[in-house]
GROMACS .gro file of C-alpha atoms in nm:
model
  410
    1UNK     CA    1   6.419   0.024  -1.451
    2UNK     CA    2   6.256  -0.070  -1.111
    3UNK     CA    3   6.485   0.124  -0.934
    4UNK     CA    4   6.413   0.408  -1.146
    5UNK     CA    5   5.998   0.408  -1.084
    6UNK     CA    6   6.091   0.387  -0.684
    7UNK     CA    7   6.276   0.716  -0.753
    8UNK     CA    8   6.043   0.890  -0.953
    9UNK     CA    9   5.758   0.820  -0.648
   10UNK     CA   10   6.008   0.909  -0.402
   11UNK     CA   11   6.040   1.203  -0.569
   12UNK     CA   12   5.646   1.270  -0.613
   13UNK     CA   13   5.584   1.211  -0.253
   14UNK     CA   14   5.857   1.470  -0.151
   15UNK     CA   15   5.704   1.762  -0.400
   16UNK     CA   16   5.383   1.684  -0.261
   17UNK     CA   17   5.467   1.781   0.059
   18UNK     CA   18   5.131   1.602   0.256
   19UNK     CA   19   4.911   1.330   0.202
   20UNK     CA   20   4.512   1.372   0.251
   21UNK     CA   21   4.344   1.076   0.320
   22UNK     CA   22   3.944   0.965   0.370
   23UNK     CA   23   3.792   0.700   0.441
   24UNK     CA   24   3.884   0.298   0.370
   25UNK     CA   25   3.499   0.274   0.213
   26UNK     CA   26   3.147   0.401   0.138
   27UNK     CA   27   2.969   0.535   0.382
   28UNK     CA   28   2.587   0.472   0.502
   29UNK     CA   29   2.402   0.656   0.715
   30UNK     CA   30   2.030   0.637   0.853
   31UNK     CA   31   1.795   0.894   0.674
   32UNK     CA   32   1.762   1.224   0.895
   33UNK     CA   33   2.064   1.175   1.098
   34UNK     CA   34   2.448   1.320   1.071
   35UNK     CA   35   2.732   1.181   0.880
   36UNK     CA   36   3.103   1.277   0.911
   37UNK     CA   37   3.304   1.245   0.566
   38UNK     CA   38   3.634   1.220   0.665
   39UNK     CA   39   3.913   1.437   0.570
   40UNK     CA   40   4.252   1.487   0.736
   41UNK     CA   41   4.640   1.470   0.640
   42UNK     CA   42   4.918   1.297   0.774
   43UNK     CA   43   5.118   1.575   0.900
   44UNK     CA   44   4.952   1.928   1.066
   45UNK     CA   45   4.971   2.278   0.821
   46UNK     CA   46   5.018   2.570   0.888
   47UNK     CA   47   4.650   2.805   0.875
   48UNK     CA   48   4.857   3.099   0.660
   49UNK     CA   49   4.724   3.017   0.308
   50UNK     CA   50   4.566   2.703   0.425
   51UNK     CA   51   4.234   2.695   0.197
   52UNK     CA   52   4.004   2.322   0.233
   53UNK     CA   53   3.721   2.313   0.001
   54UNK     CA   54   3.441   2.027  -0.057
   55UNK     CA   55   3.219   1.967  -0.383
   56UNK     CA   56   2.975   1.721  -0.508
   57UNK     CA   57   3.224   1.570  -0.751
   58UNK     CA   58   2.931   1.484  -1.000
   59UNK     CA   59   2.786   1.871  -1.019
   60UNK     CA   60   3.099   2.068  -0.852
   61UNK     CA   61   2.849   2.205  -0.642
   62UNK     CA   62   2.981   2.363  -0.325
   63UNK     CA   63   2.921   2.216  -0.003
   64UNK     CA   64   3.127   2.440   0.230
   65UNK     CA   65   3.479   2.615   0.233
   66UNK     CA   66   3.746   2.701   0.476
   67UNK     CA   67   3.971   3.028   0.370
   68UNK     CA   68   4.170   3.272   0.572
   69UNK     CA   69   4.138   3.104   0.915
   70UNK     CA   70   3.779   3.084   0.903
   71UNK     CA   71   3.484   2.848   0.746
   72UNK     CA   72   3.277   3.011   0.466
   73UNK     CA   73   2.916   2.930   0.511
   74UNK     CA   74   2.785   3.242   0.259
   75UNK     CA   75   2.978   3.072   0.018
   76UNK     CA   76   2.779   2.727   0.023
   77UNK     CA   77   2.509   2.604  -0.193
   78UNK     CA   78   2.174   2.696  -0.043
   79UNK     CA   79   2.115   2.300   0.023
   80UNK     CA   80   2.415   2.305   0.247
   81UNK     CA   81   2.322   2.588   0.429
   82UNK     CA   82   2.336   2.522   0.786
   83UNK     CA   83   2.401   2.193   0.728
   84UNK     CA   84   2.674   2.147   0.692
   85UNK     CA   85   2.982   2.205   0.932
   86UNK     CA   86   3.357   2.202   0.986
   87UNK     CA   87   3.528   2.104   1.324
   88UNK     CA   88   3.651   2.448   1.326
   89UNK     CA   89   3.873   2.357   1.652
   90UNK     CA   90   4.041   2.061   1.516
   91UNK     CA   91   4.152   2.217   1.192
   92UNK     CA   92   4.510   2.358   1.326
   93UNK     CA   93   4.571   1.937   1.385
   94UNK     CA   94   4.499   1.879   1.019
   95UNK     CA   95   4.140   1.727   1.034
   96UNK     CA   96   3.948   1.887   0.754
   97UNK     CA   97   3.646   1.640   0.746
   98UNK     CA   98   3.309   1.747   0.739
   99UNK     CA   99   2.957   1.683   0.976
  100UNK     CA  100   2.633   1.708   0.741
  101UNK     CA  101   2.385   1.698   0.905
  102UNK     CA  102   2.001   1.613   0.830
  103UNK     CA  103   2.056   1.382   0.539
  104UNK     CA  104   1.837   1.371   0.285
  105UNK     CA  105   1.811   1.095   0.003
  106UNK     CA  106   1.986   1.348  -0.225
  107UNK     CA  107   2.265   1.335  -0.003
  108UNK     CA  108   2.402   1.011  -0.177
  109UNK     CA  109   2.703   1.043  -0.405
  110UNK     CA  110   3.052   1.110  -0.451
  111UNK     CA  111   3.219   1.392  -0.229
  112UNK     CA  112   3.569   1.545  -0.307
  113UNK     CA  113   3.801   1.736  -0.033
  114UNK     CA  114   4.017   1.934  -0.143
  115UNK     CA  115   4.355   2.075   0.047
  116UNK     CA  116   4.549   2.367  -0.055
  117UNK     CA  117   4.840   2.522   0.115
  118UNK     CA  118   5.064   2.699  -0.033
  119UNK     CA  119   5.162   2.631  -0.352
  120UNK     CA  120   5.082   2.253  -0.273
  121UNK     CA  121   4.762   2.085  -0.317
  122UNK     CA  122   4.579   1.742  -0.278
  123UNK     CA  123   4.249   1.567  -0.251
  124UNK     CA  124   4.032   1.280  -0.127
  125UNK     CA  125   3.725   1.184  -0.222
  126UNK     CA  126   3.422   1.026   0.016
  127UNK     CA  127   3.157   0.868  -0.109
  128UNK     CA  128   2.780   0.844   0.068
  129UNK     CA  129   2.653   0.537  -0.065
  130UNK     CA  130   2.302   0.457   0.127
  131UNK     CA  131   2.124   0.660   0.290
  132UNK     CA  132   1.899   0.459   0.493
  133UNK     CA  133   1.535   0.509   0.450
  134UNK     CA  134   1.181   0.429   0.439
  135UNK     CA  135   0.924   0.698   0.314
  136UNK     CA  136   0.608   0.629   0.229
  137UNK     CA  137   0.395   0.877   0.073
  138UNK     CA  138  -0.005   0.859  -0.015
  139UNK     CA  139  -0.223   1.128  -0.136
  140UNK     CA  140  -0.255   1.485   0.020
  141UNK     CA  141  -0.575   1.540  -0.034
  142UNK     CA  142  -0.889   1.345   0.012
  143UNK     CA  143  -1.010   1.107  -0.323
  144UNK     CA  144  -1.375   1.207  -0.484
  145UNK     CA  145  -1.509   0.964  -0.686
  146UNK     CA  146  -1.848   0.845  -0.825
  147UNK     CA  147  -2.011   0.487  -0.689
  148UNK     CA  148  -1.935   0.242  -0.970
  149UNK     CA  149  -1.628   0.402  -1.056
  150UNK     CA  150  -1.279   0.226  -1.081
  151UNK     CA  151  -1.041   0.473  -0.803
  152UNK     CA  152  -0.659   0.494  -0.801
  153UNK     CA  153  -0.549   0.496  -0.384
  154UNK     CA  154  -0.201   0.603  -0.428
  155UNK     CA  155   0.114   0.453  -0.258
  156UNK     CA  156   0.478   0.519  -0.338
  157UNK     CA  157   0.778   0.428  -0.145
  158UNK     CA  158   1.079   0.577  -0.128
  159UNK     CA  159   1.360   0.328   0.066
  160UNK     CA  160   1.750   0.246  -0.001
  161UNK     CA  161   1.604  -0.126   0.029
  162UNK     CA  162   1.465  -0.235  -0.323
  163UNK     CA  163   1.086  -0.329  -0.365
  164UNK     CA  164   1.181  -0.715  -0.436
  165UNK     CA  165   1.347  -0.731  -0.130
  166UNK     CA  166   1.081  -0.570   0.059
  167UNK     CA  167   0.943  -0.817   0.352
  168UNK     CA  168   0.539  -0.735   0.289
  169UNK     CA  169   0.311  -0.421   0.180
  170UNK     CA  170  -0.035  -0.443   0.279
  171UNK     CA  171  -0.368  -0.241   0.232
  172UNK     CA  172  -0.585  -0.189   0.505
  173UNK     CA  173  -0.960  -0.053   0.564
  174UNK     CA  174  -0.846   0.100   0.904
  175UNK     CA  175  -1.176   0.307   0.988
  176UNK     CA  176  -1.425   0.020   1.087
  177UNK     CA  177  -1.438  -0.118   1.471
  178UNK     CA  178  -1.180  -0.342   1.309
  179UNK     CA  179  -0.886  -0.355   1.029
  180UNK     CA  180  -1.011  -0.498   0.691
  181UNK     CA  181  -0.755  -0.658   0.469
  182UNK     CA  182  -0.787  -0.529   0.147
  183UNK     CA  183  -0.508  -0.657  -0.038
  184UNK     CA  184  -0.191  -0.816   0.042
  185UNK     CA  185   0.180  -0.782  -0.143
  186UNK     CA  186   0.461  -1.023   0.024
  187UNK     CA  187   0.760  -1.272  -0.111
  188UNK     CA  188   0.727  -1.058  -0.425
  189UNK     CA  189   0.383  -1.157  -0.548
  190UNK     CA  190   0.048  -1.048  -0.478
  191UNK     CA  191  -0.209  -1.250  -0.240
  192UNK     CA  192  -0.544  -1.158  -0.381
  193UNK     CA  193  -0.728  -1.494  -0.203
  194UNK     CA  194  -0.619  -1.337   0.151
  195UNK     CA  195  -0.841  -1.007   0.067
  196UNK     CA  196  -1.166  -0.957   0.242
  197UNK     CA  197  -1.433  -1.130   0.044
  198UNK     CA  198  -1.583  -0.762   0.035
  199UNK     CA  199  -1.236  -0.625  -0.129
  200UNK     CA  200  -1.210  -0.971  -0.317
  201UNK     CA  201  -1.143  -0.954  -0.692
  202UNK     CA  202  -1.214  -0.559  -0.702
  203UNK     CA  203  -0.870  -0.444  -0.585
  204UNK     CA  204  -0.526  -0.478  -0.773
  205UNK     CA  205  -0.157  -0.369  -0.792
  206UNK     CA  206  -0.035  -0.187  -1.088
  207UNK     CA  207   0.228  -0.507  -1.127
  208UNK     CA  208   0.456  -0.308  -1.372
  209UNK     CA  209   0.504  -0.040  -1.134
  210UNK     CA  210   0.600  -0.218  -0.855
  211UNK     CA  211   0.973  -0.233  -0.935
  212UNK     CA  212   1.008   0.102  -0.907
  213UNK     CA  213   0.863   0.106  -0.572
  214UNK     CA  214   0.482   0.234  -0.678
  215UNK     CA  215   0.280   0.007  -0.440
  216UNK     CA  216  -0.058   0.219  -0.594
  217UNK     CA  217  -0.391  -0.037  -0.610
  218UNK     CA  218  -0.685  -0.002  -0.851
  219UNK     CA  219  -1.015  -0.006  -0.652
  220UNK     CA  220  -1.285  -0.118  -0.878
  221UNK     CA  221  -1.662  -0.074  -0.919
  222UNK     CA  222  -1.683   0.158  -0.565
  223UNK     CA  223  -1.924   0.144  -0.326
  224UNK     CA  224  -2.098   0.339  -0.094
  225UNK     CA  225  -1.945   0.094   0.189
  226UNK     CA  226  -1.610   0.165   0.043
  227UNK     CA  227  -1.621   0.527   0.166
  228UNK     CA  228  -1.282   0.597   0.468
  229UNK     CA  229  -0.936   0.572   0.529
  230UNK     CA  230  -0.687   0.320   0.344
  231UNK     CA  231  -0.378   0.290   0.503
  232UNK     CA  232  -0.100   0.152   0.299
  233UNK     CA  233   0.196  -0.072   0.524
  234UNK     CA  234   0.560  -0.114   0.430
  235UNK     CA  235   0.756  -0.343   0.615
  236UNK     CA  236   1.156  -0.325   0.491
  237UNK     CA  237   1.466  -0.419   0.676
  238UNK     CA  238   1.322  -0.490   0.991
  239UNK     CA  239   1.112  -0.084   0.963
  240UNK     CA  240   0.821   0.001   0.869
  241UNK     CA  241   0.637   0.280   0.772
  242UNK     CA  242   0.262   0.401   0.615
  243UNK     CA  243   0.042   0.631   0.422
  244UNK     CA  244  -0.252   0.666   0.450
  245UNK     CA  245  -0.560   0.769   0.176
  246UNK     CA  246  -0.869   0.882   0.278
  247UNK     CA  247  -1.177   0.791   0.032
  248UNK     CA  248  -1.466   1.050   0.029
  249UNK     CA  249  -1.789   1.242  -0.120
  250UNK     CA  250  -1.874   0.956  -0.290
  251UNK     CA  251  -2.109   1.095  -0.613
  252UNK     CA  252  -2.383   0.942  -0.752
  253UNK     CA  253  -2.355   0.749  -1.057
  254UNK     CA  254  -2.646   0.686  -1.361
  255UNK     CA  255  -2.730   0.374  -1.188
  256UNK     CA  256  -2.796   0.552  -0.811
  257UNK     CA  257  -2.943   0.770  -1.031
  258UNK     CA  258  -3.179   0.525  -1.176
  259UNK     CA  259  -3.251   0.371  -0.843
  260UNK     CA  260  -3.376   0.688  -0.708
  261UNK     CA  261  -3.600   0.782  -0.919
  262UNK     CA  262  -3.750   0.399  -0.973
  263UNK     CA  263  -3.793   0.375  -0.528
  264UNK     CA  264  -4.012   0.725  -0.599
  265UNK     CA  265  -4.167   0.636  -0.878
  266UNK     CA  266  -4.267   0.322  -0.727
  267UNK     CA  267  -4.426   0.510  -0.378
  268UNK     CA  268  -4.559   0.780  -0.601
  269UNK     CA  269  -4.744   0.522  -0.811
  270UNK     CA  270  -4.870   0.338  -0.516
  271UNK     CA  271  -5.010   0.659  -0.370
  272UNK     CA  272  -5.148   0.746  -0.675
  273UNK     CA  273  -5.327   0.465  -0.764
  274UNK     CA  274  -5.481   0.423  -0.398
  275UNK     CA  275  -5.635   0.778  -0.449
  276UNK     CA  276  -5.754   0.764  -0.789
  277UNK     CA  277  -5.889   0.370  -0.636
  278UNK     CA  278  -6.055   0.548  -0.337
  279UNK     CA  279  -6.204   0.833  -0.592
  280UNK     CA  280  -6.333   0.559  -0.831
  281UNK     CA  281  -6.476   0.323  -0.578
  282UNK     CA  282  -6.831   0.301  -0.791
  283UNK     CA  283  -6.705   0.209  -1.081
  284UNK     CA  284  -6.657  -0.167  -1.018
  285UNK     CA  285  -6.417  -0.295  -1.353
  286UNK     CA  286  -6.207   0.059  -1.347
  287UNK     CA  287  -6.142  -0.035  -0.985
  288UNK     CA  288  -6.060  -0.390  -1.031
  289UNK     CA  289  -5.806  -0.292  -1.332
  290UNK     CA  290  -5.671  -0.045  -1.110
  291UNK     CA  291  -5.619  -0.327  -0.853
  292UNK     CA  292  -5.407  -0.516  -1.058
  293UNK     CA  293  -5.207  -0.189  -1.160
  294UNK     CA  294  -5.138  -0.135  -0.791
  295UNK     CA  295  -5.039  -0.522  -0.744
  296UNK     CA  296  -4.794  -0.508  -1.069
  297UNK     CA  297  -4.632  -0.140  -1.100
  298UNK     CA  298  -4.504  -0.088  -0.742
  299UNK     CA  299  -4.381  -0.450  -0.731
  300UNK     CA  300  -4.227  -0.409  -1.081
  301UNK     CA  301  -4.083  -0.075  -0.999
  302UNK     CA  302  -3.859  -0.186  -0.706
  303UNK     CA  303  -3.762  -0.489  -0.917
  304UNK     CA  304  -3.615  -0.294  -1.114
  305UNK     CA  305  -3.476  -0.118  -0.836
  306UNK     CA  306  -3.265  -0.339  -0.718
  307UNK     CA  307  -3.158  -0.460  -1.076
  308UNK     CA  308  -2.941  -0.110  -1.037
  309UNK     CA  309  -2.877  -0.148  -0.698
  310UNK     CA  310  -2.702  -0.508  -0.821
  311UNK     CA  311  -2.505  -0.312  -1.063
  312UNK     CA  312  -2.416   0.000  -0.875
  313UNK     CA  313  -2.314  -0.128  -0.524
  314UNK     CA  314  -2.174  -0.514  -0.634
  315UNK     CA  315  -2.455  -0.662  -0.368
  316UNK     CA  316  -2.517  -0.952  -0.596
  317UNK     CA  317  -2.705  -1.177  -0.297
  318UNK     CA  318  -2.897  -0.871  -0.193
  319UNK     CA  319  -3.012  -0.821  -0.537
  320UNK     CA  320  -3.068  -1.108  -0.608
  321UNK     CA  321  -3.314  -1.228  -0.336
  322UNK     CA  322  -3.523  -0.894  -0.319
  323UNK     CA  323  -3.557  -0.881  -0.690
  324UNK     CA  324  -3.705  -1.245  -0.704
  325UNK     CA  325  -3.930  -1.128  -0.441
  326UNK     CA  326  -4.057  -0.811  -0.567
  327UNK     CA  327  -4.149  -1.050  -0.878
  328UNK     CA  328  -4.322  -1.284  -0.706
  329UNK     CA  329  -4.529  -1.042  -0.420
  330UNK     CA  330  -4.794  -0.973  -0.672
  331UNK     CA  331  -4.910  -1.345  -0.675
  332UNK     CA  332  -4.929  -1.307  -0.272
  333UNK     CA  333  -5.125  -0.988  -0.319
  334UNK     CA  334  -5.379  -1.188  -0.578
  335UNK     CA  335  -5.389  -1.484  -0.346
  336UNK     CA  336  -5.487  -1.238   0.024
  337UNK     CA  337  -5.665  -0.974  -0.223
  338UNK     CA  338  -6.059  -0.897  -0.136
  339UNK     CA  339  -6.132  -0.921  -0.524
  340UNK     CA  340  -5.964  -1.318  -0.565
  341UNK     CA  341  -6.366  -1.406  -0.662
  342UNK     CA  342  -6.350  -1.192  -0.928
  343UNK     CA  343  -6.131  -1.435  -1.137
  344UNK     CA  344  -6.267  -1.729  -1.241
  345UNK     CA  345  -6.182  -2.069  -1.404
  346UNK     CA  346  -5.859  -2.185  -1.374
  347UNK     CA  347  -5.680  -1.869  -1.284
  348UNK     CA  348  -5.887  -1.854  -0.971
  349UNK     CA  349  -5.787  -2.251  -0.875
  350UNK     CA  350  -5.418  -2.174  -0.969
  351UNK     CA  351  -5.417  -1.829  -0.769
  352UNK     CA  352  -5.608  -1.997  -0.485
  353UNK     CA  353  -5.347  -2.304  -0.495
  354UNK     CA  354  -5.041  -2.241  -0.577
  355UNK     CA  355  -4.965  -1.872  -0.546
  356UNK     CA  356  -4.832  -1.868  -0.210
  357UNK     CA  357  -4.611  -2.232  -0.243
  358UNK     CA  358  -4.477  -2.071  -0.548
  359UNK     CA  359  -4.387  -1.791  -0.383
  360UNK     CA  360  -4.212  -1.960  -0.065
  361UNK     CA  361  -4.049  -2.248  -0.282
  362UNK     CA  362  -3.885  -2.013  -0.528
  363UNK     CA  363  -3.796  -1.729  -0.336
  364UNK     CA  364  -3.655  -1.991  -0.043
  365UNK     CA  365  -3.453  -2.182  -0.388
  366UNK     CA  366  -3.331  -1.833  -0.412
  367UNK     CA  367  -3.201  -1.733  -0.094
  368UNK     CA  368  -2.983  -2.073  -0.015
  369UNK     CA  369  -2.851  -2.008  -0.341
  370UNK     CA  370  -2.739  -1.725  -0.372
  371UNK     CA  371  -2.631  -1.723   0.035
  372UNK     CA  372  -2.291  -1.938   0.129
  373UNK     CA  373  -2.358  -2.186   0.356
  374UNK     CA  374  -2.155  -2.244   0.688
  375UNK     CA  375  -1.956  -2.495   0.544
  376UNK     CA  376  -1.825  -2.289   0.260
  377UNK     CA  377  -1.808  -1.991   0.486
  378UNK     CA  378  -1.529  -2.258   0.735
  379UNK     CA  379  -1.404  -2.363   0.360
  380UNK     CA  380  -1.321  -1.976   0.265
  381UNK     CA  381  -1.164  -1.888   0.599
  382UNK     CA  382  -0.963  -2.167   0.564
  383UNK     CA  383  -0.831  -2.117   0.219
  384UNK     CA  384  -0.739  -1.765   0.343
  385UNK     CA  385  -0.570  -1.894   0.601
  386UNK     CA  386  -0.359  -2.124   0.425
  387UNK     CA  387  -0.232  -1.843   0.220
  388UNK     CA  388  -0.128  -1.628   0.466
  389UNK     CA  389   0.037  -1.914   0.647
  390UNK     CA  390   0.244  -2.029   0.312
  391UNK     CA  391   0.375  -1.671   0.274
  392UNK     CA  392   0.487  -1.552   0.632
  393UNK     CA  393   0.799  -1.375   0.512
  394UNK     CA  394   1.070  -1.484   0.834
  395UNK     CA  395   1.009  -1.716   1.165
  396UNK     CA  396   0.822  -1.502   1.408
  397UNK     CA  397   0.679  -1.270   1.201
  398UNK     CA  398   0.329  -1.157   1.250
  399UNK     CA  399   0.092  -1.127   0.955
  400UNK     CA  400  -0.278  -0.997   0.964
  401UNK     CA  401  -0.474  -1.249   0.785
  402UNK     CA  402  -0.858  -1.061   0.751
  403UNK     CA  403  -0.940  -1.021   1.106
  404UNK     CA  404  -0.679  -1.231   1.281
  405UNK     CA  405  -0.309  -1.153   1.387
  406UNK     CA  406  -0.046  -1.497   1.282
  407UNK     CA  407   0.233  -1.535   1.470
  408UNK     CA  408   0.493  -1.822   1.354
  409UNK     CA  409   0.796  -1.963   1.574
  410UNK     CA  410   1.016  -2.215   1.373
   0.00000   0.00000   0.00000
């Protein structure tokens, strides 16, 4: 039986006449560069009827063809076009294989050359397995959104690497004097403590995305301040490449709205009451009820003010301390107004008294709260600095961490 089988191939190999081989494996190739599939036989042909063809084997597209003594480039698909070459001048010795140039990530797959001569025929097939790459694409066009909005900075990568085996993606502010860190993706997790505190808990991945290489973040609640170019970092296989998204025309929203239109009312009031004070200056109780309308509705006004500027910009400190002393500036105005006489009892005593320390103890109470201290300030940097220091991806790498540059040798 065995010696029968060893026939029978014998046999095969003789009606075949030649053997084409390819390559011993898949082949890689950088993105952008050329690739030769291999293609030759064992044995030289002779050109008369000599006709070497190569398709995509998964779409039987054609890449390029060689027929009466001469390569058929009219015949390829329009992709190929110009692409795609024989080594016209090695052909007689039987080397058939083929130089594409350009690749392109669409260049991946299987590739099948296929000899005819004669009445004989055979075929290898070549396979492009990775095409080395690392694009990374952003928006086209420049982002318009309202202040107070939630915004969508887009960032999707396109690599032969895959996402959880990417080394770090970062998102920078890059248009200030220097880079801000706004958020940080590395050993497959996202660092939100090593964000800028101005960035901090307002900026996220869209985790579920990730995977298939969208590296997008949400910004939420924008700001005027937020207004520039974001530029997104992708470090992969010891490359790198970025995107960048600019952020502009920044819209008003209801509550910058609201704010404008309280800061007017508020200087329009003020005017307006001074006149109509100046007009009724004989009338003695108008005047002094017109007093105490200029004292409260200005004041009261720009409280409110900054109530919307709280909401619309984030500035919660800001607010906070310019709100609690636009509600306490009318007591100063009783206390240093001209008219103090004309209260009397205990109002006048308490005005008199305790206005002012009232003021300066509660607005001071104010400010150190709502202000970090220098020791919390050392306590933040430090926590950020921890982080960035337990995720450096290899030895030496360098890692921006806020404002600084890390550098670690193990």
């Amino acid at each position: 039986m065995q010696q029968h089988c060893f026939l029978i191939s014998v046999l095969l190999m003789i009606a075949d006449g030649f053997t084409v081989l390819g390559p011993s494996g898949p082949l890689v190739a950088p993105l952008g560069s050329s690739v030769v599939l291999p293609c030759y036989v064992d044995e030289p042909l002779l050109m008369k009827d000599l006709e070497v063809e190569w398709r995509r084997t998964d779409s039987e597209t054609l890449v390029h063809l060689f027929q009466d003594g001469e390569s058929r480039p009219e015949s390829q698909q329009q992709d190929y076009q110009d692409r795609a070459h024989f080594f016209t001048e090695n052909i007689k010795d039987g080397n058939f294989s083929l130089r594409l140039d350009s690749l392109t990530a669409e260049d991946e797959g299987e590739y099948t050359c296929t000899v005819h001569h004669q009445q004989e025929s055979g075929e290898t097939e070549v396979q492009i397995k990775d095409v080395e790459r690392l694009l990374v694409s952003g928006s086209d066009r420049s982002i318009s959104v309202s202040v107070g909005e939630d915004v969508t900075l887009n960032c999707s990568v396109d690599s032969h690497i895959t996402p959880e085996d990417f080394e770090q993606v970062s998102w920078r502010k890059t248009d200030e004097d220097e880079e801000i860190l706004v958020l940080l993706y590395q050993d497959n997790e996202a660092l939100p403590d090593s964000s800028h505190e101005r960035y901090r808990d307002r900026v996220e991945f869209f985790t579920a995305e990730i995977p298939k290489g969208n590296f997008s973040v949400r910004l939420k609640s924008v700001r005027t301040e937020d207004k520039g170019v974001y530029m997104c970092q992708v470090f992969a296989g010891g490359a790198s490449a970025n995107a960048t998204v600019e952020l502009d025309r920044l819209g008003f929203s209801v509550s910058h709205t609201m704010l404008l239109i309280l800061c007017v009312s508020a200087s329009g009031s003020a005017l307006l009451l001074t006149s109509i004070i100046y007009c009724r200056s004989q009338n003695t109780d108008i005047v002094f009820s017109l007093h105490m309308l200029l004292v409260v509705c200005p004041n009261f006004l720009m409280f409110l003010a900054f109530v919307f500027w709280g909401v619309s910009e984030g500035s919660v400190n800001e607010s906070v301390s310019c709100c609690a002393l636009y509600f306490l500036r009318p007591l100063m105005f009783l206390w240093a107004a001209p008219y103090i006489n004309d209260f009397t009892g205990n109002t006048h005593a308490w005005i008199l008294e305790y206005s002012y320390v009232a003021e300066y103890v509660l607005f001071s109470t104010v400010v150190y709260s709502v202000c970090p201290s220098p020791s919390e300030k050392l306590q933040r940097t430090r926590d950020s600095l921890a982080g960035c220091l337990g995720h450096l991806p290899v030895p030496g790498a360098r890692v921006m961490c806020g404002t600084l540059y890390l550098t670690v040798d193990l």
